[in-house]
Amino acid sequence: MPNSIGGELGLLPGTELLAINGRALEDFLDWEFHSADERFLLQARLPGGAEMEYDIERPEGFPMGVMLEPPRIRRCANHCDFCFVDGNPVGLRAPLYIRDDDYRLSFRYGNFATLTNLKPWDVERIVEYRLSPLYVSVHATDPTVRRWLLRNPEAPEIVPQLCWFTGQGIAFHAQVVLVPGVNDGAELERTLADLYAIGPGILSVSVVPVALTEFSKRQLVREPTQDECGAALRTVDRMATRALAERGTPWCFGADDLFLQAGEPLPAAEWYGDFEQRENGVGSVRFLQTRIAAARGGGRLPDLTGRTIGVVTGPAMGRLMPQVLDGLGSATGGRFEIVIVENTLFGPSVTTAGLLPAAAIEAAVRARPDLDLVLLPAEAVNDDLRFIDDVGAHDLAGKLSSPVRFSHDFVDALVGEREGA
Ligand code: SF4
């Protein structure tokens, strides 16, 4: 990139970054960690094959200006019956066929990893680079139950693993994907108690009901009933009550979907603290309400009087969305209508907005030519703006008569609308 150290050195696209201070560079973590020093020796191989050594002095804040190739994803060693990837039909975005289980992506993006594929070298790096917090799929602390859920007889015991890492100063957000008859009931009690006993290095735990697709191994795993979701919430609540009294935080959270499936109301926004697991569907509704209230208070929302805005979402959020949109309507004067889109690719049991294919959205929005603006869930596209069925966002927008905007939290899209962006 111009105006950077890389640009001044004349590093060209295709340059291999070999080592810093004699230490071989394996991936972006090595690069970011070691190139953060004020002064270092970089060995690189230029596209023509010449090996170069650069003595680099990096004034604070001055960019290296080097863009790395995407990392090779660490593959998963498990075979969970509820795995979303295993049964995927053909024609999806290519990465959706990769079962990733990568602690590096866990640190960078908050992806959940199981820590079942760590090599000694990975363990050293997690500690050396202080990759914390990490997001870990625990599911069950009983080794037999966990191995059964992961379909991995080699999976190391998770409690000693977490104890060791937390002893080294690495913290974790944990999740339990609730599979009825396997890790609910007494197993869930034990799992939460074991994780709590590890200490404050386990920052939070979420309990998320298992979600299955049309292609899942339904003969082996099923979704929880309403009563089972309610029972799990009571277990979560007992643990949260104890944690609140002893540590001043509920620590243990039911996913919004667990409340929804149990038919029970969501806790207040304050319950979720910093909403640390909102990307995992924990407190997402309350987070949205908080964002809207803040934007309203700051006068950042546009006047939408007389306009009808369609909000595309999946059935899961569709049922929770009225709680969010009430505030938006009164704040903007606009009429917000929920457009619930059923997942035509994975089947109606997949209710999350993030997995909606463009084809289903197109059909639903075409049926609503009256909409002045359509808000689409930003989580339904990847960084390249492609939907799960590999359709580009611009291609979809070109087929619709109403203008569309992607939105994470409504506020982002509506503020853009106000500013004409
Ligand atoms: S841990 Fe299980 S659900 Fe996750 S990618 Fe691996 S097999 Fe799939």
GROMACS .gro file of C-alpha atoms and ligand atoms in nm:
model
  429
    1MET     CA    1   0.000   0.000   0.000
    2PRO     CA    2   0.121   0.352  -0.066
    3ASN     CA    3   0.229   0.572   0.228
    4SER     CA    4   0.336   0.274   0.432
    5ILE     CA    5   0.656   0.095   0.532
    6GLY     CA    6   0.578  -0.188   0.290
    7GLY     CA    7   0.536   0.063   0.009
    8GLU     CA    8   0.864   0.239   0.093
    9LEU     CA    9   1.050  -0.093   0.100
   10GLY     CA   10   0.909  -0.182  -0.240
   11LEU     CA   11   0.730  -0.499  -0.129
   12LEU     CA   12   0.529  -0.625  -0.424
   13PRO     CA   13   0.209  -0.830  -0.444
   14GLY     CA   14   0.312  -1.194  -0.423
   15THR     CA   15   0.599  -1.130  -0.179
   16GLU     CA   16   0.645  -1.414   0.071
   17LEU     CA   17   0.704  -1.290   0.423
   18LEU     CA   18   0.941  -1.556   0.556
   19ALA     CA   19   1.062  -1.460   0.903
   20ILE     CA   20   1.094  -1.181   1.156
   21ASN     CA   21   1.407  -1.174   1.373
   22GLY     CA   22   1.480  -1.526   1.249
   23ARG     CA   23   1.143  -1.662   1.356
   24ALA     CA   24   0.951  -1.827   1.071
   25LEU     CA   25   0.610  -1.673   0.997
   26GLU     CA   26   0.331  -1.927   0.970
   27ASP     CA   27   0.024  -1.706   0.954
   28PHE     CA   28  -0.131  -1.368   1.026
   29LEU     CA   29  -0.090  -1.412   1.400
   30ASP     CA   30   0.287  -1.448   1.374
   31TRP     CA   31   0.300  -1.152   1.141
   32GLU     CA   32   0.086  -0.921   1.353
   33PHE     CA   33   0.255  -1.018   1.677
   34HIS     CA   34   0.615  -0.984   1.564
   35SER     CA   35   0.575  -0.690   1.327
   36ALA     CA   36   0.429  -0.486   1.612
   37ASP     CA   37   0.782  -0.427   1.749
   38GLU     CA   38   0.941  -0.087   1.690
   39ARG     CA   39   1.239  -0.246   1.524
   40PHE     CA   40   1.277  -0.583   1.357
   41LEU     CA   41   1.454  -0.775   1.087
   42LEU     CA   42   1.225  -0.901   0.811
   43GLN     CA   43   1.323  -1.176   0.568
   44ALA     CA   44   1.112  -1.189   0.254
   45ARG     CA   45   1.115  -1.355  -0.087
   46LEU     CA   46   1.013  -1.122  -0.367
   47PRO     CA   47   0.794  -1.252  -0.651
   48GLY     CA   48   1.104  -1.285  -0.874
   49GLY     CA   49   1.260  -1.525  -0.622
   50ALA     CA   50   1.518  -1.287  -0.468
   51GLU     CA   51   1.547  -1.326  -0.089
   52MET     CA   52   1.579  -0.994   0.089
   53GLU     CA   53   1.645  -0.883   0.444
   54TYR     CA   54   1.506  -0.553   0.569
   55ASP     CA   55   1.607  -0.381   0.889
   56ILE     CA   56   1.283  -0.207   0.976
   57GLU     CA   57   1.224   0.074   1.218
   58ARG     CA   58   0.858   0.130   1.267
   59PRO     CA   59   0.754   0.460   1.423
   60GLU     CA   60   0.450   0.413   1.643
   61GLY     CA   61   0.125   0.417   1.447
   62PHE     CA   62   0.297   0.403   1.109
   63PRO     CA   63   0.128   0.126   0.904
   64MET     CA   64   0.316  -0.168   0.755
   65GLY     CA   65   0.075  -0.148   0.459
   66VAL     CA   66   0.085  -0.519   0.391
   67MET     CA   67  -0.228  -0.717   0.310
   68LEU     CA   68  -0.199  -1.089   0.377
   69GLU     CA   69  -0.367  -1.370   0.189
   70PRO     CA   70  -0.659  -1.518   0.383
   71PRO     CA   71  -0.536  -1.785   0.627
   72ARG     CA   72  -0.579  -2.153   0.553
   73ILE     CA   73  -0.867  -2.251   0.779
   74ARG     CA   74  -0.800  -2.510   1.048
   75ARG     CA   75  -1.037  -2.803   0.983
   76CYS     CA   76  -1.257  -2.957   1.246
   77ALA     CA   77  -1.176  -3.302   1.387
   78ASN     CA   78  -1.532  -3.366   1.510
   79HIS     CA   79  -1.845  -3.507   1.347
   80CYS     CA   80  -2.135  -3.367   1.548
   81ASP     CA   81  -2.474  -3.505   1.449
   82PHE     CA   82  -2.610  -3.152   1.449
   83CYS     CA   83  -2.331  -3.017   1.230
   84PHE     CA   84  -2.467  -2.760   0.992
   85VAL     CA   85  -2.195  -2.821   0.735
   86ASP     CA   86  -2.215  -3.196   0.689
   87GLY     CA   87  -2.546  -3.212   0.508
   88ASN     CA   88  -2.519  -2.893   0.304
   89PRO     CA   89  -2.672  -2.918  -0.042
   90VAL     CA   90  -2.468  -2.823  -0.351
   91GLY     CA   91  -2.457  -2.465  -0.481
   92LEU     CA   92  -2.371  -2.273  -0.162
   93ARG     CA   93  -2.083  -2.036  -0.094
   94ALA     CA   94  -1.767  -2.246  -0.101
   95PRO     CA   95  -1.659  -2.185   0.262
   96LEU     CA   96  -1.987  -2.334   0.382
   97TYR     CA   97  -1.852  -2.678   0.302
   98ILE     CA   98  -1.559  -2.629   0.537
   99ARG     CA   99  -1.601  -2.743   0.895
  100ASP     CA  100  -1.377  -2.487   1.059
  101ASP     CA  101  -1.254  -2.526   1.414
  102ASP     CA  102  -0.990  -2.260   1.434
  103TYR     CA  103  -0.877  -2.090   1.757
  104ARG     CA  104  -0.726  -1.809   1.551
  105LEU     CA  105  -1.067  -1.720   1.405
  106SER     CA  106  -1.216  -1.761   1.749
  107PHE     CA  107  -0.985  -1.488   1.876
  108ARG     CA  108  -1.027  -1.265   1.572
  109TYR     CA  109  -1.399  -1.302   1.490
  110GLY     CA  110  -1.558  -1.471   1.790
  111ASN     CA  111  -1.617  -1.802   1.608
  112PHE     CA  112  -1.670  -2.089   1.849
  113ALA     CA  113  -1.397  -2.353   1.856
  114THR     CA  114  -1.388  -2.685   2.043
  115LEU     CA  115  -1.010  -2.692   2.120
  116THR     CA  116  -1.008  -3.059   2.014
  117ASN     CA  117  -0.753  -3.007   1.737
  118LEU     CA  118  -0.485  -2.809   1.922
  119LYS     CA  119  -0.124  -2.910   1.871
  120PRO     CA  120   0.135  -2.828   2.141
  121TRP     CA  121   0.255  -2.546   1.916
  122ASP     CA  122  -0.097  -2.395   1.910
  123VAL     CA  123  -0.119  -2.410   2.286
  124GLU     CA  124   0.211  -2.226   2.315
  125ARG     CA  125   0.097  -1.958   2.074
  126ILE     CA  126  -0.235  -1.902   2.249
  127VAL     CA  127  -0.045  -1.828   2.568
  128GLU     CA  128   0.247  -1.642   2.410
  129TYR     CA  129   0.023  -1.414   2.202
  130ARG     CA  130  -0.238  -1.390   2.476
  131LEU     CA  131  -0.524  -1.488   2.247
  132SER     CA  132  -0.794  -1.396   2.491
  133PRO     CA  133  -1.084  -1.416   2.515
  134LEU     CA  134  -1.152  -1.725   2.307
  135TYR     CA  135  -1.496  -1.865   2.233
  136VAL     CA  136  -1.530  -2.233   2.316
  137SER     CA  137  -1.803  -2.487   2.240
  138VAL     CA  138  -1.818  -2.693   2.557
  139HIS     CA  139  -2.162  -2.859   2.521
  140ALA     CA  140  -2.091  -3.087   2.819
  141THR     CA  141  -1.811  -3.113   3.072
  142ASP     CA  142  -1.858  -3.488   3.119
  143PRO     CA  143  -1.592  -3.630   2.884
  144THR     CA  144  -1.809  -3.920   2.767
  145VAL     CA  145  -2.109  -3.700   2.689
  146ARG     CA  146  -1.893  -3.441   2.516
  147ARG     CA  147  -1.715  -3.701   2.304
  148TRP     CA  148  -2.051  -3.846   2.210
  149LEU     CA  149  -2.186  -3.505   2.109
  150LEU     CA  150  -1.875  -3.420   1.911
  151ARG     CA  151  -1.854  -3.776   1.773
  152ASN     CA  152  -1.488  -3.760   1.856
  153PRO     CA  153  -1.351  -4.030   2.090
  154GLU     CA  154  -1.016  -3.851   2.090
  155ALA     CA  155  -1.149  -3.520   2.223
  156PRO     CA  156  -0.941  -3.419   2.525
  157GLU     CA  157  -1.117  -3.347   2.853
  158ILE     CA  158  -1.237  -2.991   2.842
  159VAL     CA  159  -1.230  -2.901   3.213
  160PRO     CA  160  -0.855  -2.965   3.264
  161GLN     CA  161  -0.790  -2.788   2.935
  162LEU     CA  162  -0.984  -2.479   3.041
  163CYS     CA  163  -0.833  -2.485   3.391
  164TRP     CA  164  -0.487  -2.488   3.243
  165PHE     CA  165  -0.553  -2.206   2.999
  166THR     CA  166  -0.729  -1.986   3.254
  167GLY     CA  167  -0.434  -2.045   3.485
  168GLN     CA  168  -0.218  -1.895   3.210
  169GLY     CA  169  -0.443  -1.588   3.191
  170ILE     CA  170  -0.652  -1.691   2.889
  171ALA     CA  171  -1.025  -1.621   2.931
  172PHE     CA  172  -1.319  -1.785   2.756
  173HIS     CA  173  -1.677  -1.729   2.656
  174ALA     CA  174  -1.840  -2.073   2.646
  175GLN     CA  175  -2.149  -2.213   2.479
  176VAL     CA  176  -2.359  -2.519   2.533
  177VAL     CA  177  -2.564  -2.632   2.235
  178LEU     CA  178  -2.856  -2.801   2.404
  179VAL     CA  179  -2.941  -3.144   2.266
  180PRO     CA  180  -3.242  -3.290   2.448
  181GLY     CA  181  -3.187  -3.621   2.617
  182VAL     CA  182  -2.809  -3.584   2.593
  183ASN     CA  183  -2.675  -3.273   2.765
  184ASP     CA  184  -2.987  -3.123   2.924
  185GLY     CA  185  -3.125  -3.192   3.273
  186ALA     CA  186  -2.862  -3.317   3.519
  187GLU     CA  187  -2.590  -3.294   3.252
  188LEU     CA  188  -2.660  -2.925   3.202
  189GLU     CA  189  -2.652  -2.869   3.579
  190ARG     CA  190  -2.315  -3.042   3.597
  191THR     CA  191  -2.174  -2.858   3.296
  192LEU     CA  192  -2.268  -2.516   3.433
  193ALA     CA  193  -2.141  -2.602   3.781
  194ASP     CA  194  -1.809  -2.734   3.644
  195LEU     CA  195  -1.755  -2.425   3.429
  196TYR     CA  196  -1.845  -2.194   3.715
  197ALA     CA  197  -1.601  -2.374   3.942
  198ILE     CA  198  -1.316  -2.302   3.702
  199GLY     CA  199  -1.341  -1.941   3.815
  200PRO     CA  200  -1.365  -1.596   3.660
  201GLY     CA  201  -1.155  -1.701   3.359
  202ILE     CA  202  -1.480  -1.839   3.218
  203LEU     CA  203  -1.637  -1.504   3.139
  204SER     CA  204  -1.982  -1.620   3.032
  205VAL     CA  205  -2.177  -1.927   2.924
  206SER     CA  206  -2.466  -1.936   2.682
  207VAL     CA  207  -2.718  -2.216   2.639
  208VAL     CA  208  -2.845  -2.236   2.283
  209PRO     CA  209  -3.110  -2.481   2.162
  210VAL     CA  210  -2.982  -2.708   1.887
  211ALA     CA  211  -3.096  -2.596   1.541
  212LEU     CA  212  -3.139  -2.856   1.271
  213THR     CA  213  -3.178  -2.827   0.897
  214GLU     CA  214  -3.367  -3.037   0.645
  215PHE     CA  215  -3.038  -3.216   0.587
  216SER     CA  216  -2.952  -3.290   0.951
  217LYS     CA  217  -2.929  -3.644   1.090
  218ARG     CA  218  -3.268  -3.622   1.251
  219GLN     CA  219  -3.277  -3.991   1.336
  220LEU     CA  220  -2.991  -3.919   1.579
  221VAL     CA  221  -3.069  -3.576   1.719
  222ARG     CA  222  -3.387  -3.376   1.768
  223GLU     CA  223  -3.481  -3.024   1.868
  224PRO     CA  224  -3.598  -2.956   2.225
  225THR     CA  225  -3.968  -2.929   2.305
  226GLN     CA  226  -4.118  -2.621   2.468
  227ASP     CA  227  -4.107  -2.792   2.809
  228GLU     CA  228  -3.743  -2.893   2.762
  229CYS     CA  229  -3.652  -2.533   2.673
  230GLY     CA  230  -3.838  -2.413   2.982
  231ALA     CA  231  -3.654  -2.665   3.201
  232ALA     CA  232  -3.318  -2.553   3.058
  233LEU     CA  233  -3.407  -2.191   3.131
  234ARG     CA  234  -3.481  -2.277   3.492
  235THR     CA  235  -3.140  -2.444   3.522
  236VAL     CA  236  -2.977  -2.138   3.365
  237ASP     CA  237  -3.170  -1.914   3.599
  238ARG     CA  238  -3.059  -2.101   3.911
  239MET     CA  239  -2.698  -2.071   3.806
  240ALA     CA  240  -2.739  -1.705   3.708
  241THR     CA  241  -2.899  -1.622   4.042
  242ARG     CA  242  -2.603  -1.775   4.224
  243ALA     CA  243  -2.350  -1.600   3.997
  244LEU     CA  244  -2.523  -1.266   4.040
  245ALA     CA  245  -2.506  -1.298   4.418
  246GLU     CA  246  -2.145  -1.420   4.425
  247ARG     CA  247  -1.983  -1.245   4.130
  248GLY     CA  248  -2.215  -0.958   4.049
  249THR     CA  249  -2.297  -1.083   3.698
  250PRO     CA  250  -2.551  -1.339   3.576
  251TRP     CA  251  -2.263  -1.514   3.391
  252CYS     CA  252  -2.494  -1.775   3.243
  253PHE     CA  253  -2.744  -1.682   2.970
  254GLY     CA  254  -3.018  -1.849   2.770
  255ALA     CA  255  -3.015  -1.764   2.400
  256ASP     CA  256  -3.307  -1.552   2.276
  257ASP     CA  257  -3.419  -1.859   2.085
  258LEU     CA  258  -3.438  -2.062   2.405
  259PHE     CA  259  -3.678  -1.806   2.554
  260LEU     CA  260  -3.872  -1.797   2.229
  261GLN     CA  261  -3.908  -2.174   2.210
  262ALA     CA  262  -3.999  -2.190   2.578
  263GLY     CA  263  -4.262  -1.919   2.525
  264GLU     CA  264  -4.110  -1.707   2.801
  265PRO     CA  265  -4.033  -1.333   2.804
  266LEU     CA  266  -3.677  -1.210   2.758
  267PRO     CA  267  -3.487  -1.054   3.048
  268ALA     CA  268  -3.435  -0.677   3.051
  269ALA     CA  269  -3.142  -0.525   2.860
  270GLU     CA  270  -2.944  -0.468   3.181
  271TRP     CA  271  -2.934  -0.843   3.238
  272TYR     CA  272  -2.695  -0.886   2.945
  273GLY     CA  273  -2.426  -0.647   3.064
  274ASP     CA  274  -2.203  -0.577   2.763
  275PHE     CA  275  -2.398  -0.818   2.538
  276GLU     CA  276  -2.083  -1.020   2.492
  277GLN     CA  277  -2.256  -1.315   2.328
  278ARG     CA  278  -2.504  -1.120   2.115
  279GLU     CA  279  -2.348  -1.257   1.794
  280ASN     CA  280  -2.448  -1.597   1.929
  281GLY     CA  281  -2.812  -1.489   1.955
  282VAL     CA  282  -2.789  -1.406   2.325
  283GLY     CA  283  -2.952  -1.071   2.406
  284SER     CA  284  -2.978  -0.970   2.040
  285VAL     CA  285  -3.330  -0.832   2.079
  286ARG     CA  286  -3.243  -0.625   2.384
  287PHE     CA  287  -2.926  -0.506   2.213
  288LEU     CA  288  -3.123  -0.379   1.914
  289GLN     CA  289  -3.367  -0.200   2.140
  290THR     CA  290  -3.078  -0.037   2.323
  291ARG     CA  291  -2.918   0.081   1.999
  292ILE     CA  292  -3.247   0.226   1.873
  293ALA     CA  293  -3.313   0.406   2.201
  294ALA     CA  294  -2.963   0.558   2.194
  295ALA     CA  295  -3.001   0.674   1.833
  296ARG     CA  296  -3.339   0.820   1.911
  297GLY     CA  297  -3.202   1.003   2.213
  298GLY     CA  298  -2.918   1.139   1.999
  299GLY     CA  299  -3.162   1.261   1.730
  300ARG     CA  300  -2.988   1.048   1.466
  301LEU     CA  301  -3.293   0.877   1.321
  302PRO     CA  302  -3.460   1.018   1.006
  303ASP     CA  303  -3.819   1.133   0.968
  304LEU     CA  304  -3.990   0.851   0.779
  305THR     CA  305  -4.345   0.980   0.806
  306GLY     CA  306  -4.561   0.837   0.530
  307ARG     CA  307  -4.306   0.574   0.428
  308THR     CA  308  -4.343   0.200   0.459
  309ILE     CA  309  -4.028   0.009   0.543
  310GLY     CA  310  -4.008  -0.368   0.507
  311VAL     CA  311  -3.783  -0.550   0.752
  312VAL     CA  312  -3.673  -0.885   0.614
  313THR     CA  313  -3.593  -1.150   0.869
  314GLY     CA  314  -3.629  -1.520   0.942
  315PRO     CA  315  -3.912  -1.668   1.148
  316ALA     CA  316  -3.698  -1.673   1.467
  317MET     CA  317  -3.644  -1.299   1.486
  318GLY     CA  318  -3.980  -1.243   1.313
  319ARG     CA  319  -4.154  -1.347   1.632
  320LEU     CA  320  -3.934  -1.122   1.845
  321MET     CA  321  -3.916  -0.832   1.604
  322PRO     CA  322  -4.240  -0.651   1.699
  323GLN     CA  323  -4.075  -0.567   2.033
  324VAL     CA  324  -3.795  -0.397   1.841
  325LEU     CA  325  -3.996  -0.227   1.567
  326ASP     CA  326  -4.249  -0.062   1.798
  327GLY     CA  327  -3.976   0.173   1.915
  328LEU     CA  328  -3.856   0.243   1.562
  329GLY     CA  329  -4.201   0.334   1.435
  330SER     CA  330  -4.263   0.582   1.713
  331ALA     CA  331  -3.911   0.728   1.678
  332THR     CA  332  -3.930   0.789   1.302
  333GLY     CA  333  -4.300   0.814   1.216
  334GLY     CA  334  -4.246   0.540   0.957
  335ARG     CA  335  -4.453   0.228   0.918
  336PHE     CA  336  -4.234  -0.078   0.973
  337GLU     CA  337  -4.360  -0.409   0.843
  338ILE     CA  338  -4.194  -0.739   0.911
  339VAL     CA  339  -4.137  -0.954   0.604
  340ILE     CA  340  -4.082  -1.303   0.741
  341VAL     CA  341  -3.894  -1.518   0.493
  342GLU     CA  342  -3.901  -1.894   0.523
  343ASN     CA  343  -3.577  -2.071   0.443
  344THR     CA  344  -3.638  -2.246   0.111
  345LEU     CA  345  -3.287  -2.389   0.108
  346PHE     CA  346  -3.252  -2.556   0.446
  347GLY     CA  347  -3.622  -2.591   0.519
  348PRO     CA  348  -3.861  -2.416   0.758
  349SER     CA  349  -3.687  -2.542   1.071
  350VAL     CA  350  -3.392  -2.312   0.998
  351THR     CA  351  -3.530  -1.986   1.123
  352THR     CA  352  -3.227  -1.760   1.158
  353ALA     CA  353  -3.198  -1.458   0.928
  354GLY     CA  354  -2.827  -1.515   0.871
  355LEU     CA  355  -2.892  -1.830   0.666
  356LEU     CA  356  -3.157  -1.689   0.435
  357PRO     CA  357  -3.087  -1.750   0.065
  358ALA     CA  358  -3.122  -1.462  -0.180
  359ALA     CA  359  -3.379  -1.655  -0.382
  360ALA     CA  360  -3.619  -1.672  -0.088
  361ILE     CA  361  -3.569  -1.303  -0.006
  362GLU     CA  362  -3.629  -1.208  -0.368
  363ALA     CA  363  -3.959  -1.398  -0.381
  364ALA     CA  364  -4.080  -1.245  -0.054
  365VAL     CA  365  -3.988  -0.886  -0.142
  366ARG     CA  366  -4.128  -0.910  -0.494
  367ALA     CA  367  -4.463  -0.986  -0.337
  368ARG     CA  368  -4.445  -0.646  -0.160
  369PRO     CA  369  -4.407  -0.380  -0.431
  370ASP     CA  370  -4.566  -0.127  -0.193
  371LEU     CA  371  -4.252  -0.101   0.022
  372ASP     CA  372  -4.061   0.228   0.003
  373LEU     CA  373  -3.747   0.075   0.150
  374VAL     CA  374  -3.640  -0.277   0.237
  375LEU     CA  375  -3.395  -0.353   0.519
  376LEU     CA  376  -3.209  -0.679   0.474
  377PRO     CA  377  -3.022  -0.863   0.751
  378ALA     CA  378  -2.652  -0.783   0.712
  379GLU     CA  379  -2.558  -1.120   0.860
  380ALA     CA  380  -2.713  -1.291   0.555
  381VAL     CA  381  -2.414  -1.192   0.338
  382ASN     CA  382  -2.043  -1.256   0.379
  383ASP     CA  383  -1.759  -1.004   0.345
  384ASP     CA  384  -1.787  -1.032  -0.034
  385LEU     CA  385  -2.158  -0.947  -0.011
  386ARG     CA  386  -2.270  -1.292  -0.123
  387PHE     CA  387  -2.571  -1.473   0.018
  388ILE     CA  388  -2.556  -1.831   0.129
  389ASP     CA  389  -2.680  -1.949  -0.212
  390ASP     CA  390  -2.386  -1.765  -0.372
  391VAL     CA  391  -2.596  -1.482  -0.515
  392GLY     CA  392  -2.436  -1.137  -0.497
  393ALA     CA  393  -2.611  -0.857  -0.307
  394HIS     CA  394  -2.600  -0.630  -0.612
  395ASP     CA  395  -2.760  -0.899  -0.825
  396LEU     CA  396  -3.044  -0.930  -0.579
  397ALA     CA  397  -3.089  -0.553  -0.548
  398GLY     CA  398  -3.103  -0.527  -0.929
  399LYS     CA  399  -3.401  -0.762  -0.938
  400LEU     CA  400  -3.609  -0.573  -0.682
  401SER     CA  401  -3.820  -0.265  -0.748
  402SER     CA  402  -3.781  -0.125  -0.392
  403PRO     CA  403  -3.447   0.017  -0.274
  404VAL     CA  404  -3.268  -0.211  -0.028
  405ARG     CA  405  -3.019  -0.153   0.252
  406PHE     CA  406  -2.829  -0.401   0.463
  407SER     CA  407  -2.859  -0.347   0.831
  408HIS     CA  408  -2.700  -0.486   1.146
  409ASP     CA  409  -2.915  -0.297   1.389
  410PHE     CA  410  -3.155  -0.073   1.186
  411VAL     CA  411  -2.978   0.236   1.319
  412ASP     CA  412  -2.688   0.192   1.074
  413ALA     CA  413  -2.921   0.175   0.771
  414LEU     CA  414  -3.160   0.446   0.885
  415VAL     CA  415  -2.887   0.694   0.976
  416GLY     CA  416  -2.751   0.635   0.623
  417GLU     CA  417  -3.101   0.703   0.488
  418ARG     CA  418  -3.110   1.030   0.679
  419GLU     CA  419  -2.773   1.134   0.545
  420GLY     CA  420  -2.860   1.019   0.193
  421ALA     CA  421  -2.563   0.781   0.196
  422SF4     S1  422  -1.754  -2.884   1.598
  422SF4    FE1  423  -1.925  -3.006   1.527
  422SF4     S2  424  -2.075  -2.855   1.456
  422SF4    FE2  425  -1.876  -2.750   1.469
  422SF4     S3  426  -1.788  -2.770   1.263
  422SF4    FE3  427  -1.711  -2.941   1.387
  422SF4     S4  428  -1.854  -3.109   1.342
  422SF4    FE4  429  -1.953  -2.920   1.276
   0.00000   0.00000   0.00000
